[in-house]
Tab-separated table of C-alpha atoms in Angstrom:
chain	number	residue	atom	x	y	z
A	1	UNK	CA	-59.630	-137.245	-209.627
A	2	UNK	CA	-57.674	-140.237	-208.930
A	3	UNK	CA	-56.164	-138.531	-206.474
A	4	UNK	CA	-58.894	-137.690	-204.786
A	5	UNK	CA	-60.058	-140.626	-204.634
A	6	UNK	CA	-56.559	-142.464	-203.122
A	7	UNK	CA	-57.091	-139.635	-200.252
A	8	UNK	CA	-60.645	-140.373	-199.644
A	9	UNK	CA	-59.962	-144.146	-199.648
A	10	UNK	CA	-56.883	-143.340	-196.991
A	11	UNK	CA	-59.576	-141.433	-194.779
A	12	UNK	CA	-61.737	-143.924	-194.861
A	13	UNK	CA	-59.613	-147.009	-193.519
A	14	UNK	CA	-58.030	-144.733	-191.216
A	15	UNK	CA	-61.479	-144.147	-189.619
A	16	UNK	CA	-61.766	-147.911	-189.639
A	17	UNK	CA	-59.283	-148.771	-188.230
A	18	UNK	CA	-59.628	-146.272	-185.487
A	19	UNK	CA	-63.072	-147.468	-185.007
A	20	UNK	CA	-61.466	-151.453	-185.141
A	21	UNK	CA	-59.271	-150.080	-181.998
A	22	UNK	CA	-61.999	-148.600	-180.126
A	23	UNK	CA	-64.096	-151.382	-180.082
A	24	UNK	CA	-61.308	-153.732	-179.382
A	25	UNK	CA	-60.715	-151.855	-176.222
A	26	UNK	CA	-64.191	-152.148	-175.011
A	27	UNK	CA	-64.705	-155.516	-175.657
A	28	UNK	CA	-61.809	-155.641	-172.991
A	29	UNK	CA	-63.012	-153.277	-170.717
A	30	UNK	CA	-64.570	-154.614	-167.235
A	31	UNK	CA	-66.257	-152.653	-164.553
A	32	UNK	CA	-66.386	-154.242	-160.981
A	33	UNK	CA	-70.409	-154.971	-159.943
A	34	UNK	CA	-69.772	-153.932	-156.077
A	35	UNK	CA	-72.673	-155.143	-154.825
A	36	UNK	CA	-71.577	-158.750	-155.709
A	37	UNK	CA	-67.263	-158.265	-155.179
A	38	UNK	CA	-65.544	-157.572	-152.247
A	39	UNK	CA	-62.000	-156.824	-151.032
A	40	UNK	CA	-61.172	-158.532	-147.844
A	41	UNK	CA	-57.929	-159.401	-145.365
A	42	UNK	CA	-58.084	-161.928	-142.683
A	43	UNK	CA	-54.627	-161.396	-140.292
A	44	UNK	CA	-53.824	-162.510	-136.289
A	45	UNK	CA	-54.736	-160.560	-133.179
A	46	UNK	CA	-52.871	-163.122	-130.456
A	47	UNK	CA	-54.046	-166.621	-131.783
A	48	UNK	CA	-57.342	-165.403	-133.796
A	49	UNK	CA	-58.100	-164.808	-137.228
A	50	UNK	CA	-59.496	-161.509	-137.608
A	51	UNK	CA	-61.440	-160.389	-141.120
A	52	UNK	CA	-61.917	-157.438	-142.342
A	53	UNK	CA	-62.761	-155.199	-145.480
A	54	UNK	CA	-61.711	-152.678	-147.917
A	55	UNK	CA	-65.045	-151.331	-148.994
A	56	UNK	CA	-63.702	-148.239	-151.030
A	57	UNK	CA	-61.926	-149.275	-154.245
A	58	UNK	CA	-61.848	-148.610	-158.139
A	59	UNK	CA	-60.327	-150.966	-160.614
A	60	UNK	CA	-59.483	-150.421	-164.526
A	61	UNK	CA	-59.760	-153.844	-165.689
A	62	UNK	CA	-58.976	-154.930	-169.317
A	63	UNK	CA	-58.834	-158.791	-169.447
A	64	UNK	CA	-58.927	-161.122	-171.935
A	65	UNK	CA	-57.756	-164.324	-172.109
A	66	UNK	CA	-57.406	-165.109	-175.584
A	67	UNK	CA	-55.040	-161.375	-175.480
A	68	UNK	CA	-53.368	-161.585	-172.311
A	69	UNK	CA	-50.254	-159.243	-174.031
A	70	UNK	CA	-53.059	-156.215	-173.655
A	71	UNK	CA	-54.913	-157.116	-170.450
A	72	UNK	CA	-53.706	-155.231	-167.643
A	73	UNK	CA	-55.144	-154.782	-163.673
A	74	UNK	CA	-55.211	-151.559	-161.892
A	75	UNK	CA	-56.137	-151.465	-158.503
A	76	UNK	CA	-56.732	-148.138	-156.311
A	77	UNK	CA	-57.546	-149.335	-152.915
A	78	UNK	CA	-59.236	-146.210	-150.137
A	79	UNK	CA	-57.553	-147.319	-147.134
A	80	UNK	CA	-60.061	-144.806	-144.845
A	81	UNK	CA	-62.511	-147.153	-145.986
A	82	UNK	CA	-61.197	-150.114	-144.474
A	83	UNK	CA	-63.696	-151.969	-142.124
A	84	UNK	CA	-63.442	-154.813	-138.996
A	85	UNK	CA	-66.457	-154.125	-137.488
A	86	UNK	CA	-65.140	-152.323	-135.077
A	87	UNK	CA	-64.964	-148.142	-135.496
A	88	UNK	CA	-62.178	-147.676	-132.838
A	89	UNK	CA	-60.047	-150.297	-134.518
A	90	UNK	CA	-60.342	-148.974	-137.753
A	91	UNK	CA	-59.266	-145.698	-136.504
A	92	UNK	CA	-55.989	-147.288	-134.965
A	93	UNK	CA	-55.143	-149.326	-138.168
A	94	UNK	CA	-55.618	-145.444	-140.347
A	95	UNK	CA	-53.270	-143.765	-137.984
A	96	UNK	CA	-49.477	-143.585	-137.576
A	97	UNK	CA	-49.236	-146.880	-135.964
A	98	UNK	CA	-50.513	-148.781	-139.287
A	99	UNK	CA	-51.303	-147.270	-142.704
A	100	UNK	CA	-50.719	-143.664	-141.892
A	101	UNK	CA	-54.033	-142.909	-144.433
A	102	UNK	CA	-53.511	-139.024	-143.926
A	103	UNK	CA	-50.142	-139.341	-145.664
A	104	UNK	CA	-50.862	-142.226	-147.590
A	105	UNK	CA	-54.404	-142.345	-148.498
A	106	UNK	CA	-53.798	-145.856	-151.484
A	107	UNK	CA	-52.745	-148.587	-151.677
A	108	UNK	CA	-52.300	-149.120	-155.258
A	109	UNK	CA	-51.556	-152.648	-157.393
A	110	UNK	CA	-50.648	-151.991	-161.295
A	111	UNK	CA	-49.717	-155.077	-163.000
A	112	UNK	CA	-47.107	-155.491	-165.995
A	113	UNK	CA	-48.070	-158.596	-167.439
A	114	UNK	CA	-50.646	-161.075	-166.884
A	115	UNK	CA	-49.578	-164.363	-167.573
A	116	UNK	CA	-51.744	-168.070	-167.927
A	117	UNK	CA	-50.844	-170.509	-165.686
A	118	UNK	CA	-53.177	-173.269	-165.769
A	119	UNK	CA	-56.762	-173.742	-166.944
A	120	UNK	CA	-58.656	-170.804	-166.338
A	121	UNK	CA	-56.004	-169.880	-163.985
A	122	UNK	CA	-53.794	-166.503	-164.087
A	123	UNK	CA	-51.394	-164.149	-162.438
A	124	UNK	CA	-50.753	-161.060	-162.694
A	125	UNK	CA	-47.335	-159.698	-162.241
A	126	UNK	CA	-46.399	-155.802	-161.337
A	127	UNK	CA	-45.867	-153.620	-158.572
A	128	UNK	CA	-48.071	-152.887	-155.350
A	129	UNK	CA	-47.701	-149.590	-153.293
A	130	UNK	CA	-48.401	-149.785	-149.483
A	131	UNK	CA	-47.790	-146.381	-147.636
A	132	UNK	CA	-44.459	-145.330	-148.721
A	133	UNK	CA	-43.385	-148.794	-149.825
A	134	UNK	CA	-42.924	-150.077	-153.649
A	135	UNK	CA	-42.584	-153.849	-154.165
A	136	UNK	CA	-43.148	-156.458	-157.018
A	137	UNK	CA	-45.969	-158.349	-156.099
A	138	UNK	CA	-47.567	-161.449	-158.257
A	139	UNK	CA	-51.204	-161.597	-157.833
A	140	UNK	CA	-52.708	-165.060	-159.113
A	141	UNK	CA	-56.426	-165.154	-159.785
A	142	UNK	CA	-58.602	-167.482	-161.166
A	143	UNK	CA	-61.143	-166.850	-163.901
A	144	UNK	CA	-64.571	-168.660	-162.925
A	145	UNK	CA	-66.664	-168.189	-165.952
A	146	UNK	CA	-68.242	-165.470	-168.692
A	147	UNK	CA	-71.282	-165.281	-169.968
A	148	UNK	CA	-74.156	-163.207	-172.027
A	149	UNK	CA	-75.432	-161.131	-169.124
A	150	UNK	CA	-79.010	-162.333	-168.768
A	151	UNK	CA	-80.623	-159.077	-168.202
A	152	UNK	CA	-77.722	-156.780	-170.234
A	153	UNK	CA	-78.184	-156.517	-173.643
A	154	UNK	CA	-75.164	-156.300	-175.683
A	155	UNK	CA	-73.053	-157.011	-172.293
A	156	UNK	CA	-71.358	-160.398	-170.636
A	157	UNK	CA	-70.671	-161.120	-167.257
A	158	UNK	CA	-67.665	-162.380	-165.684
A	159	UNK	CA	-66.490	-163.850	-162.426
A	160	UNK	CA	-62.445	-163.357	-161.208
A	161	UNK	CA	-61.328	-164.692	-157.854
A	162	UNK	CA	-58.101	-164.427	-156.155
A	163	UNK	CA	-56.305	-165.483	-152.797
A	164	UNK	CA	-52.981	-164.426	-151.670
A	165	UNK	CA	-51.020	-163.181	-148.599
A	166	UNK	CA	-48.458	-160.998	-147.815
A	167	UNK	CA	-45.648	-159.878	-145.341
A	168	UNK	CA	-47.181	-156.156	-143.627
A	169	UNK	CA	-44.139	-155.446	-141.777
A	170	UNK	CA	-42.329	-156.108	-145.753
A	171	UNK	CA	-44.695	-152.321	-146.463
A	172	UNK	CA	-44.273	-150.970	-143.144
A	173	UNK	CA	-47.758	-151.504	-142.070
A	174	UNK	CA	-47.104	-151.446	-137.664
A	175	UNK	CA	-44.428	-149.429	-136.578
A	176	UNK	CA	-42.859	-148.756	-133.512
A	177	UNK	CA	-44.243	-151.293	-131.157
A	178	UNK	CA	-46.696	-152.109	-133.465
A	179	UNK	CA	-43.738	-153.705	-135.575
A	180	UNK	CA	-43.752	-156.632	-133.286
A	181	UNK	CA	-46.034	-159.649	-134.439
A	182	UNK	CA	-46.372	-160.811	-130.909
A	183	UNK	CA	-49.944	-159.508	-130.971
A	184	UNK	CA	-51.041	-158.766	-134.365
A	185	UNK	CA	-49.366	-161.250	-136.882
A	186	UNK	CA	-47.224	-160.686	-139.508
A	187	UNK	CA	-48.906	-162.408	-142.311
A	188	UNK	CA	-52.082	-161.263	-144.068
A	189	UNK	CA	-54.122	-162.934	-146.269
A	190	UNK	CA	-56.385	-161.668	-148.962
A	191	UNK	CA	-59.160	-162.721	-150.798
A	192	UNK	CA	-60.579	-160.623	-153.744
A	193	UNK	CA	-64.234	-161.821	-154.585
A	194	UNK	CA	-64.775	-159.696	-158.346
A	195	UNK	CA	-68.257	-159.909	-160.381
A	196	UNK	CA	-67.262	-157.984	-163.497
A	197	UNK	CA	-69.895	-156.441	-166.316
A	198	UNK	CA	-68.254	-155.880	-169.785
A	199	UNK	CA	-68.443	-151.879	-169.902
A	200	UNK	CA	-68.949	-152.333	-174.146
């Protein structure tokens, strides 16, 4: 009987503790609210600034300050969804020329470790994929505020900014004569506007 009873009591925190896990996980979970976030690029054609979007994207986002050693970003970007306002430029930029989206339909950003770096300030440090190119990338971001979502029960809200820029000709983005920055620049800068719900 005592044995029994050592077994049941060994089933039972196991459950717990399973159950412990799970929720901890979803308390870290985020899912994007797209109709508040956006993805966009601003980059050179001659002398202008020219903006555009990426309106096709799905993050896994686990984030938590107070845990940053199991947060993690990953980033799956559709670059056929890509969008200046203008169809027959978008067209160029998905063929050959540019992002070659046939062959490469992604670009992808996983991060390794997400460090703090200031108040309410962040970056997150991995690897982002650009056609057939593979480099580490460091994507700071600031964290703007969480709160009980208003009209969520049992659910917060969060807002997660971030600005950077990067090299295209470093991923191969403009080949050929295309490669030259003459026309279109070289550097690109992003902006990624994120209004997170906590999926728990």
């Amino acid at each position: 009987m005592k044995s029994l009873s050592t077994i049941l009591l060994l089933v039972i925190l196991s459950f717990s503790t399973i159950a412990a896990n799970n929720y901890e996980k979803r308390s870290e979970a985020w899912a994007v609210d797209k109709a508040h976030s956006s993805i966009s690029f601003t980059v050179t054609h001659f002398f202008t600034p020219v903006d555009g979007t990426f309106d096709d994207y799905e993050a896994e986002i686990l984030f938590d300050p107070a845990d940053l050693d199991n947060s993690s970003l990953d980033v799956k970007i559709a670059v056929a969804g890509i969008n200046t306002k203008n169809e027959r430029r978008d067209g160029h930029l998905n063929s050959e020329d540019f992002f070659n989206s046939e062959q490469w339909p992604e670009i992808h950003f996983t991060s390794h470790t997400i460090e703090q770096t200031g108040e309410n300030q962040f970056v997150a440090r991995g690897e982002l994929t650009i056609r057939d190119v593979t480099r580490e990338f460091d994507l700071p971001f600031e964290l703007l505020g969480v709160m009980d979502h208003p009209m969520r029960e049992n659910s917060k809200v969060a807002g997660i900014v971030a600005a950077t820029e990067l090299n295209r000709t470093d991923f191969g983005v403009g080949v050929g004569d295309w490669a030259a920055t003459a026309v279109v620049g070289n550097k690109v800068n992003i902006r990624i506007n994120l209004e997170l719900n906590s999926s728990s």
